[in-house]
Structures are given as structure tokens and as C-alpha cells.
Amino acid sequence: MCGIVGYTGTKQAYPIVIKGLKRLEYRGYDSAGIALQQNNHVTIYKKKGKVSDLEESIGTANVTGTTGIGHTRWATHGEPNDRNAHPHFSSSGKIAMIHNGIIENYLQLKSELLSKGYTFKSDTDTEVLLNFIEEIKTNNNCSLEEALRIALKRVTGAYVILMIDNENPDTIIAARKGSPLVIGVGKNEHFLGSDASPMLEYTKEVVYVNDYELAIVKPDELILKNLGNEKLTPYVQKLDIELAAIEKSGYNHFMLKEIFEQPTTIFDCLRGRLDAINGTITMSGIQQYAEQIINANRIIIIACGTSWHAGLVAEYIIEELCRINVEVEYASEFRYRNPIINEGDVILAISQSGETADTLVAIENAKTKGAIILGIVNVVGSSIARASHAGAYTHAGPEIGVASTKAFTAQLSVLMMIALKIGYLKGALSEKRYRHLLKELDMVPEKAAWILNHADAIKAIAEKYKDAGDFLYLGRGYNFAIALEGALKLKEISYIHAEGYPAAEMKHGPIALVD
Ligand code: GLU
């Protein structure tokens, strides 16, 4: 994952791009860089470290220019250092590119280019793609846009790329497959971003670019094309996020803010759906496919990371309340094997961002085999939401913290509602138990608030154990999945080794680790 930003218009690009990169820093933070158009010449500044390190290294250098692109990197190819930071220059030094994703056949392309005498300044797959495009442009004597289109037909992998070049001083050329790209439409200006956060204070009108689409973005023009060079009509949508939702509101970190938002986000997730008094759950997307879900041979849950843990909880809940067979799959494994999917299988795809590349590819595959895809996502209008037949949003608001917190509990809330609804419709759940569980679910926001009111007690526990080198999280039933999620959080946030285990498994080996 990484964050990309672009601006072309009448304002100065640098402050907009830098601010945008800070908002996207959750997506990547091992290095950052920016490329600016300055008098028909592209200048690049880049630096290992955070966006603030980049700013510091730029110091008082000349950063004027009304067209620019920026990148915060989370390295996949080549160590995080100044040399591998984006943007990259093409061999001729005329084109600058930033890239979010992975070019899977970069080694093959690189060896072709090496045999033609190309040399590389970085270890990235990105520079290979860029030189491959430039090679096509030179050989065919064509425009950059045309060269990009030809190149992308040979590229496998996932990408969002943005390019600027000497010949088109106010133009940003973009393409997308498998990674997210949003374009903000302003007056005589356009904004580009991995999500909408860099453009929120300037415009609420956005276009979500789809896979296999190319965008030629100028201050006063946005041209969208497919790889067949046919023009497409950009579908402009109105954003419903407010700026305040992506700011820290007095907390030191986004993650802390998001943890404390949970009573509200769980409430928002249940609101308008769960009616404990009348005993109803309203979820139109699920209702629409209720028949197929009830009669499904099995439900396959596809997700990654924290969402996968939510899926594991859902497996236990759905099997218990609905008596439907459930399997939980890592999207990255599912997509790279040859899974058995039958017509009528129901897939539940869970993803906070709705852009998780592995999950997206996995559901596209399943769709071609006739499965029904239901998306449980947080970001409205995201790729997984659009690729699904139906689904339910988690309504947790933007999650900026790198480690998922409020999105996880919102996912659990949605999954619980789905299980209750289906279990009840199927008749697998008695009226009494259904009503009881609705009431319990309704009380969760209140209980979450009660726990958060005891943050000091939690802090005291953390203080006591903070120097331990290894942690084992144990749980049974629903709490087994929670143990896995707890261990993941500790690893991700504290860099301390942690593992989650089913409680009774301890005696089958791992207990040897306890000192
Ligand atoms: N594959 C590219 C690199 O390693 C981009 C990684 C990213 O998405 O940040 O440089």
C-alpha cells in the first residue's frame, strides 16, 4: 500500500500535495517524494522517512509550480531509502512517475530492457514500468498516453500510476488497476488521491476511476478512457465526508481517536437497521438476496488481516445461528489457488477500505464462477462495494489509523445483524432467542462506552506488562478469533512478538514457550 496525490490547476501544487501526503501517510511511511512541473521541466524531491523529513530536506528550495504529484511509500521492491523513494525519472529524465502497487512481471520486463542497454537507478518495479513505457514511446514515436496504453496491455499486477512529463506541462496522466484512485473535480483544477482525504477542503465532487481506465487530467479537462482508447463519461459523485472526520480531534493519534469513537460508530452501524423494540432488522442489500443466502450450500467469507478475523467470528456466529456451512478464506490464498466454487455459493467479502487488492481479485474470480458476492465494506463507492451484487456498509467513518479498530467492531456488528436476520428468516433461531440477541446487540454501544471509561485500568495493565518479550493471547469460541486479532494488534502497534491460540491448544505444544 502507499499513498498517491496529484494536483493540476491554478493554485500552487506543493502545499496541496504535501498536505495530502500527510493525510495519506497511514498508507505508507517509509519514504516520501514529490515531482513538480517548473517551466517545462520536472523537478523531483524525495527522501527516506516521513513526509515531515521530506519537507525538512526540501527546506527553502524552489517549489513553485501549479502541477505536481506526490507519494508516500510502503516498499515492496527495494529497501526503503532515498534512491528507491518515488517519484522516479525515466531514463531520459523527461518523465516522472509515482506508483502504488506491484508489477508482477517486472523481472521479465527488466531483463528485456537490460538487453537493450537500459540501466536502473533504483531497485523498484516502478522504474522498470516507467522505462518500459518510455521505450515504447521512443520506438513508436507516439504520445505518452499512447505508450502507456500499449505498455499496460503487457503488464501484470496491480497499480495506480501518475505521470508528469516535460512535453505536457499542465497534464497528469493516470491509470489504475487493482489499487484505488479518486479524482476530485474543482473549478479549473483537479485533484488526485488514493482516497478523497487530500481533496476534502477543496471539492466534494469526485470521480472514482475504475480498473483498466486511463485519465488525462488537465486543470480544465478530465478525459477518461479505457485501454481500447474509447472515451468514457466520468461519473461524478458527491462526497458525504466532512473534514472534521479525518482530523484528530484532540487525540494524540488517529488510532486512539478511532478506539474512542467505537460507541458512536457501533451505534451508527446499528442505527436505522436494528429495532430491538419491534424485533426487526432492516438491511435492504441482504434482504434482496435472503432467499439465496438461506438456501446456500455454503457461505465463503473472503478477507485479509483484521477483516479475516471478523470473518472468523462470523463463521462461528452464522453456523450457530443460521446452521449454514461457512468457510473463511484468506483472499491472498484464495486468489492464487484453484478453489472450488459452485453456482449459488454465497461469498461475503469483508474489507474496511473496499480496495483490498487480493480480496477484489478473489471476488472477481468467484463472480465469473457464478457465486453471489455480498460486500461488507466501510468506504462508500469503493471498488469492492461496486464489484459486489449487494452488501452492507459498516458506516464507521474514515479509518486513518494504520491498525484497524473501529472498522473491526463495525464489521462484527454488521455480520451479527446479517446472521440474526438470516437465522430468523430461515427459522433456525427461535423468536425468543432472536429477540434476546437483538436487545443484547442494541446494548453494545453502551457497553463499549463503559469499557472505554475504564481506560486507566487498561493503561495500568499495559504499564505492568509492557516489557514482556512475547505475548500469548488465548480464547475459545468467538474469543479465539478475538485472541488472534489481539495478537495482531500488539505485533503491529508495539512490535512485540505475540500469538493467538485456541485456549485448549496450549497443552499441545505452545505451553513449552511459557517462561
Ligand atoms: N512497488 C513499489 C515500490 O516498492 C510501490 C510500493 C507502494 O505501493 O508503495 O516501490
JSON list of N, CA and C and ligand atoms in Angstrom, two decimals, residues 1-3 27 71-78 84 86 88 99-103 124-126, ligand 1:
[
{"chain": "A", "resi": 1, "resn": "MET", "atom": "N", "xyz": [0.86, -1.20, 0.00]},
{"chain": "A", "resi": 1, "resn": "MET", "atom": "CA", "xyz": [0.00, 0.00, 0.00]},
{"chain": "A", "resi": 1, "resn": "MET", "atom": "C", "xyz": [0.89, 1.24, 0.00]},
{"chain": "A", "resi": 2, "resn": "CYS", "atom": "N", "xyz": [0.44, 2.29, -0.58]},
{"chain": "A", "resi": 2, "resn": "CYS", "atom": "CA", "xyz": [1.13, 3.57, -0.49]},
{"chain": "A", "resi": 2, "resn": "CYS", "atom": "C", "xyz": [0.11, 4.65, -0.80]},
{"chain": "A", "resi": 3, "resn": "GLY", "atom": "N", "xyz": [0.50, 5.89, -0.57]},
{"chain": "A", "resi": 3, "resn": "GLY", "atom": "CA", "xyz": [-0.42, 6.99, -0.84]},
{"chain": "A", "resi": 3, "resn": "GLY", "atom": "C", "xyz": [0.05, 7.79, -2.04]},
{"chain": "A", "resi": 27, "resn": "ARG", "atom": "N", "xyz": [-1.05, 5.15, 4.74]},
{"chain": "A", "resi": 27, "resn": "ARG", "atom": "CA", "xyz": [-0.94, 4.13, 3.70]},
{"chain": "A", "resi": 27, "resn": "ARG", "atom": "C", "xyz": [0.50, 3.71, 3.44]},
{"chain": "A", "resi": 71, "resn": "HIS", "atom": "N", "xyz": [4.06, 11.12, -3.33]},
{"chain": "A", "resi": 71, "resn": "HIS", "atom": "CA", "xyz": [3.96, 9.69, -2.98]},
{"chain": "A", "resi": 71, "resn": "HIS", "atom": "C", "xyz": [4.48, 9.45, -1.56]},
{"chain": "A", "resi": 72, "resn": "THR", "atom": "N", "xyz": [3.76, 8.65, -0.78]},
{"chain": "A", "resi": 72, "resn": "THR", "atom": "CA", "xyz": [4.33, 8.12, 0.46]},
{"chain": "A", "resi": 72, "resn": "THR", "atom": "C", "xyz": [4.45, 6.63, 0.24]},
{"chain": "A", "resi": 73, "resn": "ARG", "atom": "N", "xyz": [5.65, 6.11, 0.47]},
{"chain": "A", "resi": 73, "resn": "ARG", "atom": "CA", "xyz": [5.93, 4.73, 0.04]},
{"chain": "A", "resi": 73, "resn": "ARG", "atom": "C", "xyz": [5.82, 3.72, 1.17]},
{"chain": "A", "resi": 74, "resn": "TRP", "atom": "N", "xyz": [5.42, 2.52, 0.83]},
{"chain": "A", "resi": 74, "resn": "TRP", "atom": "CA", "xyz": [5.48, 1.36, 1.70]},
{"chain": "A", "resi": 74, "resn": "TRP", "atom": "C", "xyz": [6.11, 0.30, 0.82]},
{"chain": "A", "resi": 75, "resn": "ALA", "atom": "N", "xyz": [7.43, 0.18, 0.96]},
{"chain": "A", "resi": 75, "resn": "ALA", "atom": "CA", "xyz": [8.24, -0.54, -0.03]},
{"chain": "A", "resi": 75, "resn": "ALA", "atom": "C", "xyz": [7.81, -1.99, -0.24]},
{"chain": "A", "resi": 76, "resn": "THR", "atom": "N", "xyz": [7.77, -2.40, -1.48]},
{"chain": "A", "resi": 76, "resn": "THR", "atom": "CA", "xyz": [7.61, -3.83, -1.78]},
{"chain": "A", "resi": 76, "resn": "THR", "atom": "C", "xyz": [8.82, -4.32, -2.56]},
{"chain": "A", "resi": 77, "resn": "HIS", "atom": "N", "xyz": [9.43, -3.47, -3.39]},
{"chain": "A", "resi": 77, "resn": "HIS", "atom": "CA", "xyz": [10.57, -3.87, -4.21]},
{"chain": "A", "resi": 77, "resn": "HIS", "atom": "C", "xyz": [11.71, -2.88, -4.00]},
{"chain": "A", "resi": 78, "resn": "GLY", "atom": "N", "xyz": [12.70, -3.30, -3.24]},
{"chain": "A", "resi": 78, "resn": "GLY", "atom": "CA", "xyz": [13.84, -2.41, -2.95]},
{"chain": "A", "resi": 78, "resn": "GLY", "atom": "C", "xyz": [13.66, -1.80, -1.58]},
{"chain": "A", "resi": 84, "resn": "ASN", "atom": "N", "xyz": [15.28, 4.58, -3.75]},
{"chain": "A", "resi": 84, "resn": "ASN", "atom": "CA", "xyz": [14.08, 3.82, -4.14]},
{"chain": "A", "resi": 84, "resn": "ASN", "atom": "C", "xyz": [12.78, 4.59, -3.91]},
{"chain": "A", "resi": 86, "resn": "HIS", "atom": "N", "xyz": [9.83, 7.20, -4.36]},
{"chain": "A", "resi": 86, "resn": "HIS", "atom": "CA", "xyz": [9.17, 7.73, -5.56]},
{"chain": "A", "resi": 86, "resn": "HIS", "atom": "C", "xyz": [9.10, 9.25, -5.42]},
{"chain": "A", "resi": 88, "resn": "HIS", "atom": "N", "xyz": [10.04, 8.47, -9.59]},
{"chain": "A", "resi": 88, "resn": "HIS", "atom": "CA", "xyz": [11.23, 8.06, -10.34]},
{"chain": "A", "resi": 88, "resn": "HIS", "atom": "C", "xyz": [11.24, 8.79, -11.67]},
{"chain": "A", "resi": 99, "resn": "HIS", "atom": "N", "xyz": [3.89, 5.38, -8.17]},
{"chain": "A", "resi": 99, "resn": "HIS", "atom": "CA", "xyz": [3.17, 4.10, -8.37]},
{"chain": "A", "resi": 99, "resn": "HIS", "atom": "C", "xyz": [2.76, 3.53, -7.02]},
{"chain": "A", "resi": 100, "resn": "ASN", "atom": "N", "xyz": [1.54, 3.07, -6.96]},
{"chain": "A", "resi": 100, "resn": "ASN", "atom": "CA", "xyz": [1.06, 2.31, -5.80]},
{"chain": "A", "resi": 100, "resn": "ASN", "atom": "C", "xyz": [0.71, 0.93, -6.29]},
{"chain": "A", "resi": 101, "resn": "GLY", "atom": "N", "xyz": [1.42, -0.08, -5.80]},
{"chain": "A", "resi": 101, "resn": "GLY", "atom": "CA", "xyz": [1.10, -1.44, -6.22]},
{"chain": "A", "resi": 101, "resn": "GLY", "atom": "C", "xyz": [2.34, -2.25, -6.53]},
{"chain": "A", "resi": 102, "resn": "ILE", "atom": "N", "xyz": [2.14, -3.31, -7.26]},
{"chain": "A", "resi": 102, "resn": "ILE", "atom": "CA", "xyz": [3.23, -4.23, -7.58]},
{"chain": "A", "resi": 102, "resn": "ILE", "atom": "C", "xyz": [3.13, -4.64, -9.05]},
{"chain": "A", "resi": 103, "resn": "ILE", "atom": "N", "xyz": [4.24, -4.51, -9.78]},
{"chain": "A", "resi": 103, "resn": "ILE", "atom": "CA", "xyz": [4.26, -5.01, -11.16]},
{"chain": "A", "resi": 103, "resn": "ILE", "atom": "C", "xyz": [4.82, -6.43, -11.10]},
{"chain": "A", "resi": 124, "resn": "THR", "atom": "N", "xyz": [13.36, -0.68, -7.81]},
{"chain": "A", "resi": 124, "resn": "THR", "atom": "CA", "xyz": [11.90, -0.81, -7.79]},
{"chain": "A", "resi": 124, "resn": "THR", "atom": "C", "xyz": [11.34, -1.39, -9.08]},
{"chain": "A", "resi": 125, "resn": "ASP", "atom": "N", "xyz": [10.18, -1.98, -8.93]},
{"chain": "A", "resi": 125, "resn": "ASP", "atom": "CA", "xyz": [9.41, -2.43, -10.08]},
{"chain": "A", "resi": 125, "resn": "ASP", "atom": "C", "xyz": [8.85, -1.22, -10.85]},
{"chain": "A", "resi": 126, "resn": "THR", "atom": "N", "xyz": [8.69, -0.12, -10.12]},
{"chain": "A", "resi": 126, "resn": "THR", "atom": "CA", "xyz": [8.12, 1.10, -10.70]},
{"chain": "A", "resi": 126, "resn": "THR", "atom": "C", "xyz": [9.00, 1.66, -11.80]},
{"chain": "B", "resi": 1, "resn": "GLU", "atom": "N1", "xyz": [6.15, -1.48, -5.70]},
{"chain": "B", "resi": 1, "resn": "GLU", "atom": "C1", "xyz": [6.50, -0.12, -5.48]},
{"chain": "B", "resi": 1, "resn": "GLU", "atom": "C2", "xyz": [7.77, 0.00, -4.67]},
{"chain": "B", "resi": 1, "resn": "GLU", "atom": "O1", "xyz": [8.18, -0.87, -3.98]},
{"chain": "B", "resi": 1, "resn": "GLU", "atom": "C3", "xyz": [5.38, 0.69, -4.86]},
{"chain": "B", "resi": 1, "resn": "GLU", "atom": "C4", "xyz": [5.07, 0.28, -3.46]},
{"chain": "B", "resi": 1, "resn": "GLU", "atom": "C5", "xyz": [3.94, 1.12, -2.88]},
{"chain": "B", "resi": 1, "resn": "GLU", "atom": "O2", "xyz": [2.78, 0.86, -3.26]},
{"chain": "B", "resi": 1, "resn": "GLU", "atom": "O3", "xyz": [4.27, 1.98, -2.05]},
{"chain": "B", "resi": 1, "resn": "GLU", "atom": "O4", "xyz": [8.43, 0.98, -4.73]}
]
